PDB file of C-alpha atoms in Angstrom:
ATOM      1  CA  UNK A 144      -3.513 -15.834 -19.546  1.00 65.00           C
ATOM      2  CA  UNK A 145      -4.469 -18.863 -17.739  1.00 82.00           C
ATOM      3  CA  UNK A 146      -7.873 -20.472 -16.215  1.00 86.00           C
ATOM      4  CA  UNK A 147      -5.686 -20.696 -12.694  1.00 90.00           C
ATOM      5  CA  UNK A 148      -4.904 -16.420 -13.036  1.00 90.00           C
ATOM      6  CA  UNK A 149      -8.472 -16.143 -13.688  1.00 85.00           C
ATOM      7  CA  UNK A 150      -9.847 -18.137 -10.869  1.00 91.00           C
ATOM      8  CA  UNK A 151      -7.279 -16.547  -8.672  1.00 95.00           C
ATOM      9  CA  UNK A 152      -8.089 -12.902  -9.273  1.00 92.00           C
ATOM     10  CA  UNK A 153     -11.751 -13.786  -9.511  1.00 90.00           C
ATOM     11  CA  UNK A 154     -11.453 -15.170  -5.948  1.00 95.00           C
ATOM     12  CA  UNK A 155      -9.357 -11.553  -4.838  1.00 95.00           C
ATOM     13  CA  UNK A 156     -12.294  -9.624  -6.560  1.00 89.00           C
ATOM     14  CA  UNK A 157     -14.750 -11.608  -4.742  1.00 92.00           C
ATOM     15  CA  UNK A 158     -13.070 -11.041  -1.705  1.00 96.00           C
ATOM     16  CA  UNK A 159     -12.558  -7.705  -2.358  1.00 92.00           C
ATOM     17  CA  UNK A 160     -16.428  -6.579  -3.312  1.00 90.00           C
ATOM     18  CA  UNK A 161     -17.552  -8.157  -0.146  1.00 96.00           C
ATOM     19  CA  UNK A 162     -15.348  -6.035   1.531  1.00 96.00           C
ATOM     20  CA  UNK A 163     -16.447  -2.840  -0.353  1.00 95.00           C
ATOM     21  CA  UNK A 164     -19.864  -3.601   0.063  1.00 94.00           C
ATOM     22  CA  UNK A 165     -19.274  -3.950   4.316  1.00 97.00           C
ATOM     23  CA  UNK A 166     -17.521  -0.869   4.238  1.00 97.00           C
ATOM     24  CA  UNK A 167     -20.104   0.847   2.360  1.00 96.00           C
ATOM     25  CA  UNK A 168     -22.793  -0.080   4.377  1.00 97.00           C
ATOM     26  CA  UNK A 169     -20.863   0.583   7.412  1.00 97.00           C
ATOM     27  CA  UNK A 170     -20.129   4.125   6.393  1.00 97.00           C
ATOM     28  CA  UNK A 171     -23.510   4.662   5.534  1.00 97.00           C
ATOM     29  CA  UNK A 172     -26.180   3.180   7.781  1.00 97.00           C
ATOM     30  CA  UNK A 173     -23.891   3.236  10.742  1.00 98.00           C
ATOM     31  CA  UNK A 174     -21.530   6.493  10.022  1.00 97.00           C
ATOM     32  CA  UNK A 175     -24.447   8.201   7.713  1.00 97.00           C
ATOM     33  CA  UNK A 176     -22.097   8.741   5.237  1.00 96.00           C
ATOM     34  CA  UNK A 177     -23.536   9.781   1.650  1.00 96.00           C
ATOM     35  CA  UNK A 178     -23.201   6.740  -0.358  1.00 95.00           C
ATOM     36  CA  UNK A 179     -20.608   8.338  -3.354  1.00 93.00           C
ATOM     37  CA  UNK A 180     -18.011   9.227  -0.786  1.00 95.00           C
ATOM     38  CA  UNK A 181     -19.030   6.109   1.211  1.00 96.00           C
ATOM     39  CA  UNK A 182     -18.139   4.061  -1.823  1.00 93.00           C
ATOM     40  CA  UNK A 183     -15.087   6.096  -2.654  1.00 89.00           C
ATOM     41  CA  UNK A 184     -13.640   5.296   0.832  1.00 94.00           C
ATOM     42  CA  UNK A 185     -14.512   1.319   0.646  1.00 93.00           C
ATOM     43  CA  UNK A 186     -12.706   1.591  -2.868  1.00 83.00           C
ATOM     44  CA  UNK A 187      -9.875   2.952  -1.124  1.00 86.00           C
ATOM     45  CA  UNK A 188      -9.348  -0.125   1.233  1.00 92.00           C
ATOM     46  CA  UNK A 189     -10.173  -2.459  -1.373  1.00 89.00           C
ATOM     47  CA  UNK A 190      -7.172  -0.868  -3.155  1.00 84.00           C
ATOM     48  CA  UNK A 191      -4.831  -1.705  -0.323  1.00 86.00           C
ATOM     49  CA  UNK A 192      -6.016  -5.341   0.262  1.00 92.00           C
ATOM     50  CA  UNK A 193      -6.439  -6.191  -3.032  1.00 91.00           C
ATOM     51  CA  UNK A 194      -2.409  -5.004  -4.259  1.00 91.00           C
ATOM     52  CA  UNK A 195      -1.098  -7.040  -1.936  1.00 90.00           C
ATOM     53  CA  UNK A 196      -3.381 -10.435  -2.194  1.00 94.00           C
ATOM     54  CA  UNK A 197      -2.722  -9.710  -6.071  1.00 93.00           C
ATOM     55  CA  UNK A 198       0.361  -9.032  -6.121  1.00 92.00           C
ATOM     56  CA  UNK A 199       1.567 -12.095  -4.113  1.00 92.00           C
ATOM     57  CA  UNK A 200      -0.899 -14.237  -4.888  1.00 94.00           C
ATOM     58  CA  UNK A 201      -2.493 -13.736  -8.632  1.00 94.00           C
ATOM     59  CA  UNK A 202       0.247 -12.463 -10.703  1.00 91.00           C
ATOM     60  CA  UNK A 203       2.680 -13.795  -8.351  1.00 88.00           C
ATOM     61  CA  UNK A 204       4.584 -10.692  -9.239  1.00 86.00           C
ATOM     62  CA  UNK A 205       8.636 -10.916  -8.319  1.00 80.00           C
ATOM     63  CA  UNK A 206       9.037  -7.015  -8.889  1.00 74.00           C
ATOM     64  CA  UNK A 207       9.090  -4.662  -5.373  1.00 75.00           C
ATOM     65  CA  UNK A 208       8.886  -1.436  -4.485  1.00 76.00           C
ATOM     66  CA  UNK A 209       7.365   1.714  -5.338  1.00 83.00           C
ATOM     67  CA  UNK A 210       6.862   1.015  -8.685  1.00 88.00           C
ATOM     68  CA  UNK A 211       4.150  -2.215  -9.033  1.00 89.00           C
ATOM     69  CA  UNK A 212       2.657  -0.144  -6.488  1.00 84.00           C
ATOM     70  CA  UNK A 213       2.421   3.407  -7.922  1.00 90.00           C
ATOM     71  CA  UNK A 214       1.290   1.526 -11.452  1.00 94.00           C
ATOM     72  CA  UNK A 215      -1.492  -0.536  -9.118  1.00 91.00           C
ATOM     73  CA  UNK A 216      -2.466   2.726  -7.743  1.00 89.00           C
ATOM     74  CA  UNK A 217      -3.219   4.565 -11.181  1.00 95.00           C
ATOM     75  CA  UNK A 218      -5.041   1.628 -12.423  1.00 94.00           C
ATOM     76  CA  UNK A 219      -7.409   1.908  -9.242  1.00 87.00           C
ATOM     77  CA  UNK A 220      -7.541   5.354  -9.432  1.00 89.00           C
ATOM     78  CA  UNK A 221      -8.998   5.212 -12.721  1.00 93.00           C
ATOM     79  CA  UNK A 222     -11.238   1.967 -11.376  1.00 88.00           C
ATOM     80  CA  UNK A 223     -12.286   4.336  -8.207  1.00 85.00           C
ATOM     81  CA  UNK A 224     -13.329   7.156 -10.784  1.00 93.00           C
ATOM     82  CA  UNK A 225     -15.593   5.155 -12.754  1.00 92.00           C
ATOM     83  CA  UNK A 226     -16.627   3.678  -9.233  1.00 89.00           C
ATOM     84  CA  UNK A 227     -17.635   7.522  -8.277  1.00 92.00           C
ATOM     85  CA  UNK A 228     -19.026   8.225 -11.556  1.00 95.00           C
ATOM     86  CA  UNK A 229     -20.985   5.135 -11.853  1.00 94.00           C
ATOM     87  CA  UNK A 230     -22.216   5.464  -8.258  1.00 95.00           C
ATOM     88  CA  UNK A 231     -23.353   9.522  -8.674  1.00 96.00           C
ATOM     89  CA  UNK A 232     -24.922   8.617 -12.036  1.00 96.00           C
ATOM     90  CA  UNK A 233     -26.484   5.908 -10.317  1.00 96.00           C
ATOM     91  CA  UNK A 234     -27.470   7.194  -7.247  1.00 96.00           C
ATOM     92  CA  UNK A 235     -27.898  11.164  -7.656  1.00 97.00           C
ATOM     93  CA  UNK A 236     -28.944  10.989 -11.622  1.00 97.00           C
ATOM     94  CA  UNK A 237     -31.101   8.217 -11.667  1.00 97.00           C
ATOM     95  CA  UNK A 238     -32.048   7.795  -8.140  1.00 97.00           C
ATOM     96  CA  UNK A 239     -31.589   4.658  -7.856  1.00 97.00           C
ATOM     97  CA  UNK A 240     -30.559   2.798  -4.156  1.00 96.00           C
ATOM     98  CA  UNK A 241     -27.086   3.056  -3.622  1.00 95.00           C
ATOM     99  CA  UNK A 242     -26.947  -1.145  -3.522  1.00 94.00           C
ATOM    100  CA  UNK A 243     -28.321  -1.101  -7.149  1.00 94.00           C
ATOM    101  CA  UNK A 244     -25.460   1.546  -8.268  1.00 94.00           C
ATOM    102  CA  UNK A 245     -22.962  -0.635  -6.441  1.00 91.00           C
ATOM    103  CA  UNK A 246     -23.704  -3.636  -8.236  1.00 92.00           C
ATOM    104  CA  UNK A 247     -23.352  -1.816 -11.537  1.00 91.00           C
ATOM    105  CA  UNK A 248     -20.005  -1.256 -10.165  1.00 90.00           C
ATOM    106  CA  UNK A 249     -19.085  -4.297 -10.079  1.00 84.00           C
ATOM    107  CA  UNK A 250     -19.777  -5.567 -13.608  1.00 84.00           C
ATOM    108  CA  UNK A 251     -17.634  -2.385 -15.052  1.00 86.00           C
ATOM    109  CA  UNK A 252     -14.534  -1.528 -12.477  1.00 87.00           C
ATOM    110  CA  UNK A 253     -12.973  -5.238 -12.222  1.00 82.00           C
ATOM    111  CA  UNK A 254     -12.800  -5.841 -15.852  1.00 82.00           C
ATOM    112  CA  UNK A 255     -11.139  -2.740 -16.252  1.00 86.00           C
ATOM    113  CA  UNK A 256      -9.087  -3.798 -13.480  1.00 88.00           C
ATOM    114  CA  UNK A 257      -8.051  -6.492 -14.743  1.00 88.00           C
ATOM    115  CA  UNK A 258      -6.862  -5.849 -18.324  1.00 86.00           C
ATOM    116  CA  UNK A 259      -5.124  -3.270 -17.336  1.00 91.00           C
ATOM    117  CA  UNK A 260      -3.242  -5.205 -14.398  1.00 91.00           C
ATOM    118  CA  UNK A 261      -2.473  -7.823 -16.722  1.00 91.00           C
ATOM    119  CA  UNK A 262      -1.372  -6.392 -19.235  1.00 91.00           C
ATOM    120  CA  UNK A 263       0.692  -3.242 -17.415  1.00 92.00           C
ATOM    121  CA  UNK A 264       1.087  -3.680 -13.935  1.00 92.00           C
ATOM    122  CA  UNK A 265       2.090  -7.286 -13.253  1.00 90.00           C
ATOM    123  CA  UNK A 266       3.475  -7.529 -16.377  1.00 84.00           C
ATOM    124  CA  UNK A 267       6.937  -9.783 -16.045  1.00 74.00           C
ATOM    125  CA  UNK A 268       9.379  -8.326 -18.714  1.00 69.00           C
ATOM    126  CA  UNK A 269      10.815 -11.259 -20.770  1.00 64.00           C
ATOM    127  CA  UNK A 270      14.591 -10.819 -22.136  1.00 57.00           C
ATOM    128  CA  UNK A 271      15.266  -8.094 -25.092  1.00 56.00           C
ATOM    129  CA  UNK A 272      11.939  -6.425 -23.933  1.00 52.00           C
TER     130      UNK A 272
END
């Protein structure tokens, strides 16, 4: 693991939370959305955008097809559940503003995220692996 990998998926996160956060607020100020499916949507996108800048740019993955992307998938799916259960524990337990459960999303899903892509999804297999 390298500072560069880091750096690179830091700056794809970063990217990637502003995003959620615009969609989020979108969906619910504009579209009156209730912020846990709000948030589950924005997830969603983020998903989408974030495979491919990570993919290509990150990991700098050489494997295509279905497969990086079905393995991506799982690892957000699990990311976008704690995202829902963070943001209803957050938001519908605690009753706190959605922005405050957001930003505790933030800390937990992308380190999750990460490991996880690292370590499974990007993963380059070396010879007699």
């Amino acid at each position: 693991m390298t500072l560069r990998l880091l750096f690179r998926y830091g700056i794809v996160g970063l990217l990637g939370t502003a995003l959620h956060f615009a969609a989020l607020f979108v969906l619910v100020e504009a579209a009156k959305l209730h912020p846990v499916p709000a948030s589950a949507l924005g997830f969603v996108l983020v998903l989408l955008v974030s495979y491919a800048l990570n993919r290509r740019w990150t990991f700098q993955a050489s494997a295509s097809g279905w497969k990086p992307l079905a393995k991506y998938t799982v690892v957000s799916v699990t990311g976008l559940l704690l995202n829902t259960g963070l943001m209803y524990l957050a938001v519908d337990r605690l009753h706190w503003h959605y922005a405050v459960g957001q930003c505790l999303v933030v800390v937990a899903v992308p380190l999750s995220n990460f490991l996880f892509n690292y370590y499974w999804t990007f993963r380059e297999k070396k010879s007699g692996e």
